[in-house]
XYZ file of C-alpha atoms in Angstrom:
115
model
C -123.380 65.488 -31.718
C -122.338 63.683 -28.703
C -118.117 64.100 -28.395
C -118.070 66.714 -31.094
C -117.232 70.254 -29.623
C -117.218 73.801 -31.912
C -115.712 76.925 -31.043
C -118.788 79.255 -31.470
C -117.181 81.706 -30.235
C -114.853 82.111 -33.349
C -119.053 83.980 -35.081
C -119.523 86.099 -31.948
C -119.343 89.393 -31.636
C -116.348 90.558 -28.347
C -116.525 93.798 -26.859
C -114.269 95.086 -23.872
C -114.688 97.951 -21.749
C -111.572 99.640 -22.687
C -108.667 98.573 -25.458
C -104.853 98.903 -25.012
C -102.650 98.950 -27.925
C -104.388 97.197 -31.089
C -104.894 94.522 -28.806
C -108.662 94.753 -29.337
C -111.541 92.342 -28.070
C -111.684 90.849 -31.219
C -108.492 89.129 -30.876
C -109.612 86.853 -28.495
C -112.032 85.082 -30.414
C -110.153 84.715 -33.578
C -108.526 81.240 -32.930
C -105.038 82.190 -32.798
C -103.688 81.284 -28.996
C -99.896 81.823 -29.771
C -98.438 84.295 -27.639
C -98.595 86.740 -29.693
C -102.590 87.261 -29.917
C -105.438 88.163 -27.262
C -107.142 90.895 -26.147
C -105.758 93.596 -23.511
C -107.352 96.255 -21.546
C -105.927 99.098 -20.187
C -105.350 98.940 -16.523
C -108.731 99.780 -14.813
C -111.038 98.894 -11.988
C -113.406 96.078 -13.066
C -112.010 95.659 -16.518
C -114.510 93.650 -18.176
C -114.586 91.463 -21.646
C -117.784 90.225 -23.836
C -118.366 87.967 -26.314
C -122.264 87.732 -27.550
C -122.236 84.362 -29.061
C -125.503 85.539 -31.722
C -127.335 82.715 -30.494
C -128.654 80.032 -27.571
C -126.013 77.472 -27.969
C -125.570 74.137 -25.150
C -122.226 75.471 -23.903
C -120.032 71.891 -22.582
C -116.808 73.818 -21.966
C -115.273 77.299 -21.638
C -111.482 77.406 -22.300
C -109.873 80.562 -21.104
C -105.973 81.104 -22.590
C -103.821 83.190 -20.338
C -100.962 85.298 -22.049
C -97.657 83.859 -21.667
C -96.368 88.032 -21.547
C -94.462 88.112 -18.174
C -95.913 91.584 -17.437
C -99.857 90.713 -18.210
C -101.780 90.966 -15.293
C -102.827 87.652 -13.772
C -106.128 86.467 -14.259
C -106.437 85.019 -10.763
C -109.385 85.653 -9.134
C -111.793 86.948 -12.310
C -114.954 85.965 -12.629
C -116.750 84.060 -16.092
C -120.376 84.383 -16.514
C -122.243 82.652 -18.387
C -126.005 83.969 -19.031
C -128.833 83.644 -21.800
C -129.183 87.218 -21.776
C -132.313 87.381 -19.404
C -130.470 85.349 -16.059
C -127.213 84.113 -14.991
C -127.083 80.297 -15.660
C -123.819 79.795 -14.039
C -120.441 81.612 -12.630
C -116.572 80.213 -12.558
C -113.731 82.019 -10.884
C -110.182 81.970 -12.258
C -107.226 80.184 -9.540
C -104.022 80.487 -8.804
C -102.495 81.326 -12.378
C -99.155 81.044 -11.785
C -99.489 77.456 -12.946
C -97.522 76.419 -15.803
C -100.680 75.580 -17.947
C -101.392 77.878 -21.125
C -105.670 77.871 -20.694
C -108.056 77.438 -18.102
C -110.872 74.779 -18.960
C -114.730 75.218 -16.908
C -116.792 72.134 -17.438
C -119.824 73.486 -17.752
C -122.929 71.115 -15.651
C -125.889 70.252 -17.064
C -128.699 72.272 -17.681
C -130.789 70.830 -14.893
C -127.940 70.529 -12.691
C -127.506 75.001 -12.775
C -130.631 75.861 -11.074
């Protein structure tokens, strides 16, 4: 419906490629953004996070929330893909994050507009 977004995410299924503490991949798909919550890797080259949404889904946005920990590692400079399991459709790379704002929002273009 036209103005009406869902958090699909919130059915997927997140997998990282390493977990430190309990702060497991799962945590960053279950709707909590206090500071408190989110997923953590340990420190390693080309950490990488997942999330398999289950399904084809017309993405609109992808919001991103950064931890508010003073020693997380910055985000600046990773990469988001989004893909349809078979291609890339489209890529987004994370600024400067030492701004003061708590998420990151992509618009996402339309369909025709990716290729």
């Amino acid at each position: 419906v036209d103005g009406y977004e869902v958090n699909v995410a919130l059915n997927g299924t997140a997998s990282q490629s390493s977990t430190f503490g309990e702060l497991g991949p799962e945590k960053a798909i279950d709707g909590d953004t206090t500071e408190s919550s989110g997923a953590c890797t340990d420190r390693q080259t080309n950490p990488m996070w997942i999330v398999n949404l289950g399904s084809n889904y017309n993405v609109v946005r992808i919001v991103i929330w950064k931890s508010q920990d003073i020693d997380a590692t910055p985000l600046s400079g990773a990469e988001v893909l989004l893909h349809d399991g078979s291609k890339r459709v489209h890529s987004f790379v994370i600024g400067d994050t030492r701004a003061e704002i708590p998420y990151f929002s992509f618009i996402v273009p339309p369909h025709d507009q990716l290729w």
